[in-house]
Coordinates of C-alpha atoms (C1' of nucleotides) in Angstrom, one line a residue:
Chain A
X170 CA -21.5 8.9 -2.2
X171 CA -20.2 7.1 -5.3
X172 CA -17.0 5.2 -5.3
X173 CA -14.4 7.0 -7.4
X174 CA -11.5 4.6 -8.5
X175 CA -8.4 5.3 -11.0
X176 CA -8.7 3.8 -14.3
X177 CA -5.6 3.0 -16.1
X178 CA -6.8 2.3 -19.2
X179 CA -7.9 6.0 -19.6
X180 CA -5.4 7.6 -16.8
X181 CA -7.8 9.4 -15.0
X182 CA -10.3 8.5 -11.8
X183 CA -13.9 7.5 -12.8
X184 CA -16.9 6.8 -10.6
X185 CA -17.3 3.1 -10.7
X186 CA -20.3 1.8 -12.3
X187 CA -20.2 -1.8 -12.3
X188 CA -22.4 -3.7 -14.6
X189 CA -24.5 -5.3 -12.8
X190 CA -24.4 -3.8 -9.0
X191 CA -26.1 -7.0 -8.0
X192 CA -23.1 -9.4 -8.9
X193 CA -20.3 -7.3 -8.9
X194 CA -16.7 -8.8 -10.4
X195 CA -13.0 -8.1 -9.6
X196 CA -9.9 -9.9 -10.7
X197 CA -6.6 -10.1 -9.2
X198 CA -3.1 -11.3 -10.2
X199 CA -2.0 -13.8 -7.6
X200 CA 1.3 -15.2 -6.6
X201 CA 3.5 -17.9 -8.8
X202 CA 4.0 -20.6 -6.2
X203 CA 7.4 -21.5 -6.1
X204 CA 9.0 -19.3 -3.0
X205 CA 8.1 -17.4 -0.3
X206 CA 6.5 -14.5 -0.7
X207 CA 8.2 -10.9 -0.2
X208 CA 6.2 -7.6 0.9
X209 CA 6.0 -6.6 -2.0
X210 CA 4.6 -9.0 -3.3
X211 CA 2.1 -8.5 -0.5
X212 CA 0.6 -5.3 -1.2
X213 CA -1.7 -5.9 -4.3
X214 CA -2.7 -8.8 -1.6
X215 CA -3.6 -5.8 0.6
X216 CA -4.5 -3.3 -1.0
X217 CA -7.7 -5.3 -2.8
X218 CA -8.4 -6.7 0.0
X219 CA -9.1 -3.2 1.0
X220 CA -11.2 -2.8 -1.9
X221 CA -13.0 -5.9 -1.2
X222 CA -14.1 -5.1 2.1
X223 CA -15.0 -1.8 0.3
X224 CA -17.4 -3.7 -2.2
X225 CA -18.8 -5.7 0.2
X226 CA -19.9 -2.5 2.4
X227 CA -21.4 -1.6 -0.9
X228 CA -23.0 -4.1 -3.0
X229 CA -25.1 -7.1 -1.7
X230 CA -22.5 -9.6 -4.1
X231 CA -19.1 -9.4 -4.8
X232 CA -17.4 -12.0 -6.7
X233 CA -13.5 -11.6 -5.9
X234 CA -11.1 -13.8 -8.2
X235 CA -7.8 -14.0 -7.1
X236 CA -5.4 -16.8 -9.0
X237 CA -3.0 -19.1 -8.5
X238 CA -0.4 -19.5 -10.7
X239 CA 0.7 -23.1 -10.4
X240 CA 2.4 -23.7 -13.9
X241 CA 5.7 -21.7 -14.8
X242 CA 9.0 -22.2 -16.0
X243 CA 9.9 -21.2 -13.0
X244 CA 8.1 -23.9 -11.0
X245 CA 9.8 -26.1 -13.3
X246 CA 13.5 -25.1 -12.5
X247 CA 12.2 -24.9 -8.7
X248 CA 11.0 -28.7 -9.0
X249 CA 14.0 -29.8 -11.0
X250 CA 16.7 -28.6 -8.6
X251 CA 14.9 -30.2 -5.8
X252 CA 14.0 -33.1 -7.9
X253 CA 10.7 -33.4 -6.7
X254 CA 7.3 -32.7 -8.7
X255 CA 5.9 -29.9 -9.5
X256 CA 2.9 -30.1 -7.2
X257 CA 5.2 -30.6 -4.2
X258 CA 6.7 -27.0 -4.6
X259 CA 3.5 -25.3 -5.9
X260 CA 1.4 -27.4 -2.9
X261 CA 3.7 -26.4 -0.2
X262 CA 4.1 -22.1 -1.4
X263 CA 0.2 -22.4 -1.9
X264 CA -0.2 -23.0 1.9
X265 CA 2.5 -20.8 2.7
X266 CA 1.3 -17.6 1.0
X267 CA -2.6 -18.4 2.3
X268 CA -1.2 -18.2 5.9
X269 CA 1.2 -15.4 5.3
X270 CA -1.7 -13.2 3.6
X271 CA -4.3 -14.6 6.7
X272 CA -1.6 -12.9 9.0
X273 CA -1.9 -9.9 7.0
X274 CA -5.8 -9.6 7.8
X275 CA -6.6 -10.4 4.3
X276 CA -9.9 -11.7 3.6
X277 CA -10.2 -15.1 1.6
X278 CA -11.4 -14.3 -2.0
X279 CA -14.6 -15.4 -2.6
X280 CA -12.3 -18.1 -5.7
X281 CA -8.9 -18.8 -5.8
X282 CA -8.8 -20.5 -9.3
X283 CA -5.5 -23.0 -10.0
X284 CA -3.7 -22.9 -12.9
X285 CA -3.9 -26.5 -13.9
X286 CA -7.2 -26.5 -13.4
X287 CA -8.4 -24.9 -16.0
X288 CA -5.9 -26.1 -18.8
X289 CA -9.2 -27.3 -21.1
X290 CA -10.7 -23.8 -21.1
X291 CA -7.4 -22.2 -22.0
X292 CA -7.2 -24.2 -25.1
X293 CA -10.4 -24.1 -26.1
X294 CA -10.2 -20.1 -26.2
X295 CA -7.0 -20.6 -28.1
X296 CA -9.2 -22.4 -30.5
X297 CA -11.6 -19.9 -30.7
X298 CA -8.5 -17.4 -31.0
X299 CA -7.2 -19.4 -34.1
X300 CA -10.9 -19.6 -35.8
X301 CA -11.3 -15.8 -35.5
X302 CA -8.2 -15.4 -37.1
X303 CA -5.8 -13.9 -34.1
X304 CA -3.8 -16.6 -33.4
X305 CA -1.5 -18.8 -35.1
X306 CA 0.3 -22.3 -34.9
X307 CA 4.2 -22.7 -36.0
X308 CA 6.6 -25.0 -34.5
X309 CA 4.5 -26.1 -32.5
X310 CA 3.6 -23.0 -30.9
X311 CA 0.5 -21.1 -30.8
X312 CA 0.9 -17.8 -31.1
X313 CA -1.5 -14.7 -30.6
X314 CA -1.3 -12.7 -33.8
X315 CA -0.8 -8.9 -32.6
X316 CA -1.4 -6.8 -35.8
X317 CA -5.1 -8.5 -35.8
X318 CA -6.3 -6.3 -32.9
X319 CA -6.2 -2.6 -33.6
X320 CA -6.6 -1.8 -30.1
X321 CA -3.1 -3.2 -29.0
X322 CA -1.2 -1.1 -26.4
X323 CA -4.0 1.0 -25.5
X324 CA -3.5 -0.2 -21.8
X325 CA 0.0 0.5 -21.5
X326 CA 0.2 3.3 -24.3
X327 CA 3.1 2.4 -26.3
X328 CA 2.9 1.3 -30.1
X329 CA 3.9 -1.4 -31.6
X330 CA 7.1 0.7 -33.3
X331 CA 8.0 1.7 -29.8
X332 CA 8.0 -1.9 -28.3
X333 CA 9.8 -3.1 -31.4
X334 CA 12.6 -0.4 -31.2
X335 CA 12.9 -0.9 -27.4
X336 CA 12.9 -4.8 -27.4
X337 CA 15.8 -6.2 -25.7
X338 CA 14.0 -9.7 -26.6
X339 CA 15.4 -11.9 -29.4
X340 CA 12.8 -12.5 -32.1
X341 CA 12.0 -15.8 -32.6
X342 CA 11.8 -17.0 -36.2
X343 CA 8.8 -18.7 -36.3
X344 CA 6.9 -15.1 -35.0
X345 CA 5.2 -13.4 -38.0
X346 CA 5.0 -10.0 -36.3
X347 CA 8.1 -9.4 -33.4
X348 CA 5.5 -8.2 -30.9
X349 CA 3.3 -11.4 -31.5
X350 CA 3.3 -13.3 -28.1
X351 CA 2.7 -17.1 -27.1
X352 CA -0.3 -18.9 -26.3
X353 CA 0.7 -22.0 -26.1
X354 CA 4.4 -23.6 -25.9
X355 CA 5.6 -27.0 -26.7
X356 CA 6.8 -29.0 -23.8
X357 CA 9.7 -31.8 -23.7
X358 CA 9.4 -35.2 -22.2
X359 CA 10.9 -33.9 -18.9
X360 CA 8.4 -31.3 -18.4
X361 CA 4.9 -31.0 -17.4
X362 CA 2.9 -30.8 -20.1
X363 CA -1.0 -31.3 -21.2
X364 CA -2.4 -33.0 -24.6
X365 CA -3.4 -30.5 -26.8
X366 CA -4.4 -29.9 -30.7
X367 CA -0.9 -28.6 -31.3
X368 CA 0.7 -31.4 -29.6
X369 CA 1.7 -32.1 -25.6
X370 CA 2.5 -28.5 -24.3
X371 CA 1.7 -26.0 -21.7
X372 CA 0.0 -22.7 -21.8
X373 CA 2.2 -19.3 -22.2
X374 CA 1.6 -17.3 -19.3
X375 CA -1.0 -14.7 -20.4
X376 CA -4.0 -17.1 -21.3
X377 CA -4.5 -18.6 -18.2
X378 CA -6.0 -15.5 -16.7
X379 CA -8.0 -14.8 -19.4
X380 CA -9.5 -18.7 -19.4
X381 CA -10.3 -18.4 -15.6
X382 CA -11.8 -14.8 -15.9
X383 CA -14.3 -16.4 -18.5
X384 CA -14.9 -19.2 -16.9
X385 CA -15.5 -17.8 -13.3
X386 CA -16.3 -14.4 -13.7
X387 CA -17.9 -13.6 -17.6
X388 CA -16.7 -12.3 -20.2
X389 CA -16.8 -8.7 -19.1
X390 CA -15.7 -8.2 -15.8
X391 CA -15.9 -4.8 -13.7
X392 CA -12.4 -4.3 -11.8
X393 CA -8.8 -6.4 -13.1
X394 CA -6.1 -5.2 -10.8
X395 CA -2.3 -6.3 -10.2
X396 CA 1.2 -5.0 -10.0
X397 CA 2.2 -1.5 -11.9
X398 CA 4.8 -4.1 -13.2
X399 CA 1.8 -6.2 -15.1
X400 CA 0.6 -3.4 -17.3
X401 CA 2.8 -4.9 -20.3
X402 CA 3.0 -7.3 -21.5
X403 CA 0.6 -9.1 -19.1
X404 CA -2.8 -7.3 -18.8
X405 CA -2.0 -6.0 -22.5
X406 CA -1.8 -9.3 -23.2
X407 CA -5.1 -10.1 -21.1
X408 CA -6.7 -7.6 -23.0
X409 CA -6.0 -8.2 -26.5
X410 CA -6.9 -11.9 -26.0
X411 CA -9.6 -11.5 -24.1
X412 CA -11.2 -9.0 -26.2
X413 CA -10.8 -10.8 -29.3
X414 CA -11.8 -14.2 -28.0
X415 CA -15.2 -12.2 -27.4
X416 CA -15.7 -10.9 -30.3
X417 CA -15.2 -7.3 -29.3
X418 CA -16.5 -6.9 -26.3
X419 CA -15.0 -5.0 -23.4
X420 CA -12.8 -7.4 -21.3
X421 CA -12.1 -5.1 -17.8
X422 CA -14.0 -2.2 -17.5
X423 CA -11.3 -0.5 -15.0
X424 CA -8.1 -1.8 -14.8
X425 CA -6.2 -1.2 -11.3
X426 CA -2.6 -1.4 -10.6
X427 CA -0.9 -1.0 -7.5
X428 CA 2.8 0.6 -6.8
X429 CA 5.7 -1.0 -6.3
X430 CA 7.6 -1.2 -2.8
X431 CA 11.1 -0.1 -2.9
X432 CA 14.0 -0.9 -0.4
X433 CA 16.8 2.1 -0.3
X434 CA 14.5 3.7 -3.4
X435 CA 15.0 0.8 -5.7
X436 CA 12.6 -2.2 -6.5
X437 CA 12.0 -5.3 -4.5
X438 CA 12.8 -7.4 -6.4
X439 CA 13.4 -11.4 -6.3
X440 CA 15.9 -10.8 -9.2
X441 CA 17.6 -7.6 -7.4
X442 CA 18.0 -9.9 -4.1
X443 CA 16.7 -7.0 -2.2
X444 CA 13.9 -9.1 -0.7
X445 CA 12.1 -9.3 2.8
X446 CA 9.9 -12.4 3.4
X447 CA 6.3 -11.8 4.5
X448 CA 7.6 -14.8 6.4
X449 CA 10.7 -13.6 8.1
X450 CA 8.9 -9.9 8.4
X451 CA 6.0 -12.0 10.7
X452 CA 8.7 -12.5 13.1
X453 CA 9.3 -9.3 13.6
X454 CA 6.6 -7.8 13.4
X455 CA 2.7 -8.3 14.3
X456 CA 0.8 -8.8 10.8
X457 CA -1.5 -6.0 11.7
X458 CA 1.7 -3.6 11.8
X459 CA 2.8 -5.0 8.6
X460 CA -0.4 -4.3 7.3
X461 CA -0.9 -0.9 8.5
X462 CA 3.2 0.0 7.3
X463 CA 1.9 -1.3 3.8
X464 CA -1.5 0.8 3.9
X465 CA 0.6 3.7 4.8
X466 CA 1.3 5.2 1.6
X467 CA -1.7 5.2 -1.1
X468 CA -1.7 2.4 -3.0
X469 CA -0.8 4.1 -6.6
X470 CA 2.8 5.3 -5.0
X471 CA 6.1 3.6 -4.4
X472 CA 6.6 3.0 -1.0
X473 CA 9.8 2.8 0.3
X474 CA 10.1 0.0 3.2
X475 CA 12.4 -0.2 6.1
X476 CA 12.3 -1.1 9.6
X477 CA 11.7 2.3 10.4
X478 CA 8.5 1.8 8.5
X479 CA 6.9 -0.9 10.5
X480 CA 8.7 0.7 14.0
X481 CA 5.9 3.5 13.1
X482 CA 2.9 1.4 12.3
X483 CA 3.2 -0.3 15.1
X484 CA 3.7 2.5 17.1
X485 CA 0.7 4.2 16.1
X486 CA -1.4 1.1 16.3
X487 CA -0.3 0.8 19.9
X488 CA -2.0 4.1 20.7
X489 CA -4.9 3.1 19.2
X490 CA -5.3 0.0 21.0
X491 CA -4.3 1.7 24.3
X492 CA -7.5 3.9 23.3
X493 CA -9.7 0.7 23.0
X494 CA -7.9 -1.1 25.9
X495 CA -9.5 1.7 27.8
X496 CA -12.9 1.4 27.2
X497 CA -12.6 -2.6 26.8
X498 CA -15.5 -2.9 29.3
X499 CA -18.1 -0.9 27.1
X500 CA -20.5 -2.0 24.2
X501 CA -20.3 -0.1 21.5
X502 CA -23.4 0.6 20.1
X503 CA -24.9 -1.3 16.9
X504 CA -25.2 -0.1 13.3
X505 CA -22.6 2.7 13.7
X506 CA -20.5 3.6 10.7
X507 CA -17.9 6.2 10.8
X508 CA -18.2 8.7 7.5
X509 CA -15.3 10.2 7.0
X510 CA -12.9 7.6 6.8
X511 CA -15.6 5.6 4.3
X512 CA -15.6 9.0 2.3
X513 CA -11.2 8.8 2.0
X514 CA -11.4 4.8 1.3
X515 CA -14.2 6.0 -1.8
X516 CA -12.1 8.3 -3.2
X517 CA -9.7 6.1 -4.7
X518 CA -8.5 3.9 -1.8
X519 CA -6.8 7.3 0.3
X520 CA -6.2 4.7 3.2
X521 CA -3.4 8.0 4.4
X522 CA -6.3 10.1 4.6
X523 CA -8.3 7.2 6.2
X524 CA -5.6 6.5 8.7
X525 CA -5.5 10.2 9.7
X526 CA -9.1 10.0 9.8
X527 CA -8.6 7.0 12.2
X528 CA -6.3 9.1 13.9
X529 CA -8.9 11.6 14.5
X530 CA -11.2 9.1 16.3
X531 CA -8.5 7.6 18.5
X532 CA -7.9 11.3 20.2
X533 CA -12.0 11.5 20.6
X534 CA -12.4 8.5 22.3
X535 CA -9.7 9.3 24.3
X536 CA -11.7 12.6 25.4
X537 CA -14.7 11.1 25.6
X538 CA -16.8 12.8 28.2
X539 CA -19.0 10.4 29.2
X540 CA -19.7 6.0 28.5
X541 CA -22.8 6.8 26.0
X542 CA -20.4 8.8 23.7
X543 CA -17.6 6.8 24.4
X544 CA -20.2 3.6 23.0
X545 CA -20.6 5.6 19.8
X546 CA -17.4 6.8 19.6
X547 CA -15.7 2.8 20.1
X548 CA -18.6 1.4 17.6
X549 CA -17.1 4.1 14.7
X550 CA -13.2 3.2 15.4
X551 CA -14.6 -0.3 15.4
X552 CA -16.2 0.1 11.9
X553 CA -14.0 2.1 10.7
X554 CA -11.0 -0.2 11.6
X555 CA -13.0 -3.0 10.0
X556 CA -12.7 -1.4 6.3
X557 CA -9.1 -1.2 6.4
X558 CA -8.9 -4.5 8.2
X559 CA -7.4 -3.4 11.1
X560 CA -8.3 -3.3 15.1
X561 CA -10.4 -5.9 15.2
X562 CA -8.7 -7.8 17.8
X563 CA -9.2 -7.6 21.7
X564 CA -6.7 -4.7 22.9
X565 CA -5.4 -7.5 25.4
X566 CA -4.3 -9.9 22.5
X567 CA -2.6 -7.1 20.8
X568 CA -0.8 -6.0 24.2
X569 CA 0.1 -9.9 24.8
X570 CA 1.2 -11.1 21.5
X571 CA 4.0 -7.9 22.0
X572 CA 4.5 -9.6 25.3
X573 CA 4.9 -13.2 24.0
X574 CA 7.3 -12.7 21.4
X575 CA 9.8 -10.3 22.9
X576 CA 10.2 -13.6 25.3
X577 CA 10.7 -11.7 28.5
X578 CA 9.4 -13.6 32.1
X579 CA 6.3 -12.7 33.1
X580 CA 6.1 -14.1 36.0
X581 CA 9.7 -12.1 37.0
X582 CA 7.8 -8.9 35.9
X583 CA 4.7 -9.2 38.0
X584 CA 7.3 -9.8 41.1
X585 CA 9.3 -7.0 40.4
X586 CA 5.7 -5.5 40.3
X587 CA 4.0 -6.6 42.9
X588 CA 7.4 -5.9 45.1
X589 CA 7.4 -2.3 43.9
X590 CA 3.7 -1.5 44.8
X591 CA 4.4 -2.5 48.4
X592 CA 7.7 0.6 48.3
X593 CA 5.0 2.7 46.5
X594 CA 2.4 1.8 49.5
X595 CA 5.6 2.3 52.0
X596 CA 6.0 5.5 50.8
X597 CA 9.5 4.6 50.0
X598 CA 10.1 6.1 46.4
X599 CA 14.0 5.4 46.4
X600 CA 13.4 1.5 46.1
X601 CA 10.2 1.9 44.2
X602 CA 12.1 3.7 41.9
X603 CA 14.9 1.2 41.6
X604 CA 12.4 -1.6 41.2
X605 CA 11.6 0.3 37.9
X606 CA 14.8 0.8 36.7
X607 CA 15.3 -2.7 36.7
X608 CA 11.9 -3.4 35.1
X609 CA 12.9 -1.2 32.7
X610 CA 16.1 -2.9 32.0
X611 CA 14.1 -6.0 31.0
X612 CA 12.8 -3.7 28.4
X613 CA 9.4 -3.1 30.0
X614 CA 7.3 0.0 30.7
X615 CA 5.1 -0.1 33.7
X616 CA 2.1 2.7 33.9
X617 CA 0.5 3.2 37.3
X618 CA -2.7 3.7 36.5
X619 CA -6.3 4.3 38.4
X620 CA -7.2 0.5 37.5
X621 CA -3.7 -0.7 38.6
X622 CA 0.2 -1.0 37.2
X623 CA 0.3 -2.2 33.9
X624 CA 3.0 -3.4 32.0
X625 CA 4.0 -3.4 28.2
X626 CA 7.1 -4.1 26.4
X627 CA 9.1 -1.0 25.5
X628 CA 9.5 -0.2 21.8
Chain B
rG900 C1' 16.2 5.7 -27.1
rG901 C1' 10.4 5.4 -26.3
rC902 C1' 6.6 5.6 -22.6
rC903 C1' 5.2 6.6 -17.4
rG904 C1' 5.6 8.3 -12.4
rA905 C1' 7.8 11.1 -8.4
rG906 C1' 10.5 15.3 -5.7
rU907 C1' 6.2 18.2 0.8
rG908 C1' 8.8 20.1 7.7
rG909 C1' 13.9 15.4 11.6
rC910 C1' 11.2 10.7 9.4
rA911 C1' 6.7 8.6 7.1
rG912 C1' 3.0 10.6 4.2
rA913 C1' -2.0 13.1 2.4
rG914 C1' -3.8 17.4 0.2
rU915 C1' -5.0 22.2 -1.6
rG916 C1' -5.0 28.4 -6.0
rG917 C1' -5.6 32.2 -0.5
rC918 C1' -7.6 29.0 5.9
rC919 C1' -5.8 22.5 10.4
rA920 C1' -3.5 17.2 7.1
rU921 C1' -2.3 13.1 10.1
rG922 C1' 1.1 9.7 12.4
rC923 C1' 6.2 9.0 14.5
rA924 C1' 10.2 11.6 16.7
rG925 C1' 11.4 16.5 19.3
rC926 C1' 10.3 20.8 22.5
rG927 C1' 7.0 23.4 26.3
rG928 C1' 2.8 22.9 29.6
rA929 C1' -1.2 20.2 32.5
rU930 C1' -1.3 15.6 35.2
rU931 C1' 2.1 12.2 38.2
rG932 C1' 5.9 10.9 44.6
rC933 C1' 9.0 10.2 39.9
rA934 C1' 7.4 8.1 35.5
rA935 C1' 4.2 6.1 31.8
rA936 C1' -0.3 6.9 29.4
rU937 C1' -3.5 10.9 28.3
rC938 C1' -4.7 16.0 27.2
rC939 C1' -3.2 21.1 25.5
rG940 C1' 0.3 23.9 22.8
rC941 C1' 4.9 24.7 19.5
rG942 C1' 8.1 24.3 14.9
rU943 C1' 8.0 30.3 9.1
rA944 C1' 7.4 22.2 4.7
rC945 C1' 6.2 22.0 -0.2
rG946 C1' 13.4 20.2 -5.9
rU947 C1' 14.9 24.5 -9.2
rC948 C1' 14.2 28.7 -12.7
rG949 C1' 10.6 31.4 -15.2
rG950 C1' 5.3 32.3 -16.6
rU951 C1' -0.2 33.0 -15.5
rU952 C1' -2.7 35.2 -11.2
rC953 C1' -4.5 40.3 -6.6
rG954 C1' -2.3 35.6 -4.6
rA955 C1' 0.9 29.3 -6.3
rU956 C1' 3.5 24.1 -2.8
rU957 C1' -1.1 23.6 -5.7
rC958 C1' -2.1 25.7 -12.9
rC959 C1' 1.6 26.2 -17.4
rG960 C1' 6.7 25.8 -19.4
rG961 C1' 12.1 24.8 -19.0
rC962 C1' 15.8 22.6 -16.0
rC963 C1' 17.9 19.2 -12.2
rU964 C1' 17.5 14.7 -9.5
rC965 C1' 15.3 9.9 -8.5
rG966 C1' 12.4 5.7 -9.8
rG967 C1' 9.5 2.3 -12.9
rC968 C1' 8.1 -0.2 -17.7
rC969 C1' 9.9 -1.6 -22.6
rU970 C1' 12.6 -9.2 -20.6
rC971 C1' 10.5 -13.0 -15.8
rC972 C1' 8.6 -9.7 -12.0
rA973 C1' 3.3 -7.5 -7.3

RNA sequence: GGCCGAGUGGCAGAGUGGCCAUGCAGCGGAUUGCAAAUCCGCGUACGUCGGUUCGAUUCCGGCCUCGGCCUCCA
């Protein structure tokens, strides 16, 4: 079964053919470390993360690049209204989105490439850019020279009349051609800035992806994904760069872009205020339910977010868990893969269909006749669940984490329990049933069940 | 203004030229001391107006509505 993934550079699903199977090469957009992250920012997070573990299932090497962006105007306004240096804000949000995207279930990539790390390879293709004639210096600027590469706005599909008549931007004098964007921008005394040919400076925002692709990845690469909101300028950019700093050559062979989350139908945004922190969302919610809510829609459409959202996931993976709780004691077999929900995840990342799929499962292990099939039938969910990144833990940690953060007394539930069993054993149902009631109002629910009375919280 | 998406049952959300999505919620039944959980079953869903077709939610065209990009943005 191949693996069919939509291409926007030609707007239209392809089976994916990467170079070389045996070192396969992806490239993600990663956060600007200055703030917490929101959800939304999140979901390209997820949503490759998806497609890694979808690689990796695949192809016996996958080399996953996902960046840090730890230099940015905006890091600089960050660290000069606290007054501290930049590396204290961009440290500190580094740490902060690794844990909140751990949370998540999201894998490590296999690189995480800084920024500032790489500052000598981006000006060394800016060199190279300047040599082959498609970039300029004025004012000390470097600037990438657009009309010198024919193939500009093929990604995003717009001309270069179209971007001109809809710029809301003011032209700078020094740019020969309005569209021409920066490679490299002067820096003041009171800013961070590296040594450079064109004096002390820092890198526009476009290059350093291209320099870390190069340097980590090669020069072609098969996957570059990101935010529908990075299609232009940014991976137009990206591609006009990197395909002229390479003489030609094809920079991303399928270019990816995830949907935007949407709160009352309208963009999260930082700049729109209409934000919710991964962060503050973790306190509500278990990761995993976060993580399901955001794998609820496919990846390609908006997804509107509310608490009514996560209520759901979590409520779904509750059932499922209950499923596993119940056959905690058996081994699932080895080796066993489940087909169908690989088959959705192939077709372009349809983790909806994959959930239902999922879904599907949960209600035959539930009906599972007998312990062989319900081995089988808990090593599929299992495998299954491991693609998407979900249901890996123990069914008990998933039942006590709920417990744990709704802070109710256990130890005042298990009396209440323990009392009501001997009513139950008494035969007397009026106090059995009040014991309940006032279980309940502690925003419990108690199942008698053949193995005993459990207890969970209430939704 | 240019370019690009989207409108599916109470909610979320796939998909398809004629047949079941799925989950959540609701209703009925089985089960239960009562519940819960689980299982079984139920609801005449596809923005609108035309066209193509034996047949369209699915293809084509118009219209309406909503959103995104064109500026930092996942």
């Amino acid at each position: 079964m191949s693996l069919i993934l939509y291409n926007t550079l030609t707007r239209r699903k392809e089976a994916f053919a990467p170079r070389d199977p045996a070192r396969v090469t992806m490239y993600v957009c990663g956060p600007t470390v200055y703030n917490y992250a929101h959800i939304g920012n999140a979901r390209p997070a997820v949503v490759f993360d998806v497609l890694f573990r979808l690689l990796l299932a695949r192809y016996p090497q996958v080399i996953y690049a996902r960046n840090v962006t730890d230099v940015d105007d905006k890091i600089n306004t960050a660290a000069k209204s606290q007054g501290v240096p930049i590396k204290t804000i961009t440290d500190k949000y580094v740490e902060i989105y690794r844990a909140d995207m751990g949370a998540l279930g999201v894998l490590p990539p296999t690189i995480e490439p800084c920024a500032t790390d790489h500052i000598a390879q981006m000006i060394a293709m800016i060199a190279t850019l300047m040599k082959n004639g498609h970039a300029y210096a004025a004012e000390g600027h470097v600037m990438f020279d657009v009309p010198s590469f024919a193939g500009y706005g093929q990604l995003s599909g717009r001309n270069r009349d179209d971007m001109i008549a809809g710029a809301r931007v003011e032209v700078a004098p020094f740019k020969k051609d309005p569209a021409d964007f920066v490679l490299w921008k002067p820096s003041t005394p009171d800013l961070p800035g590296w040594d450079s040919p064109w004096g002390r400076g820092r890198p526009g925002w476009h290059i350093e992806c291209s320099a870390m692709i190069e340097k980590h990845l090669g020069e072609t690469i098969d996957i570059h994904g990101g935010g529908h909101d990075l299609i232009f300028p940014h991976h137009e950019n990206e591609l006009a760069q990197g395909t002229c700093a390479h003489g030609g050559k094809t920079y991303a062979q399928v270019w990816m872009h995830n949907g935007f989350l949407t709160m009352d139908r309208e963009k999260m945004s930082k700049s729109l205020g209409n934000i919710k922190t991964v962060h503050e969302l973790l306190s509500e919610a278990p990761g995993e339910a976060l993580r399901w809510a955001l794998l609820s829609a496919h990846y390609r459409q908006p997804l509107d977010w509310s608490d009514d959202t996560v209520a759901q996931a979590k409520t779904t993976l509750d059932r499922a868990y209950r499923a596993l709780e119940q056959v905690a004691h058996i081994q699932p077999v080895k080796g066993a893969e489940y087909a169908p929900v690989r088959a959705a995840l192939e077709d372009d990342l349809n983790t909806p269909k994959a959930m239902a799929e999922i879904a599907f499962i949960v209600g035959a292990l539930n009906n599972a006749p007998t312990d062989d099939s319900r081995a089988q039938i808990k090593a599929e969910l299992l495998a299954a669940g491991k693609l998407l990144g979900v249901l890996q833990q123990e069914p008990a940690e998933w039942f006590i984490a709920a417990k744990k953060s709704s802070g109710v007394d256990a130890a005042e539930v298990e009396r209440l329990i323990a009392a009501r069993i001997n009513a139950r054993k008494a035969r007397d149902f009026k106090e059995a049933d009040r014991l309940r009631d006032a279980i309940a109002a502690l925003g419990v629910v108690i199942e008698d069940r053949a193995d005993g009375t459990k207890w969970r919280m209430a939704e």
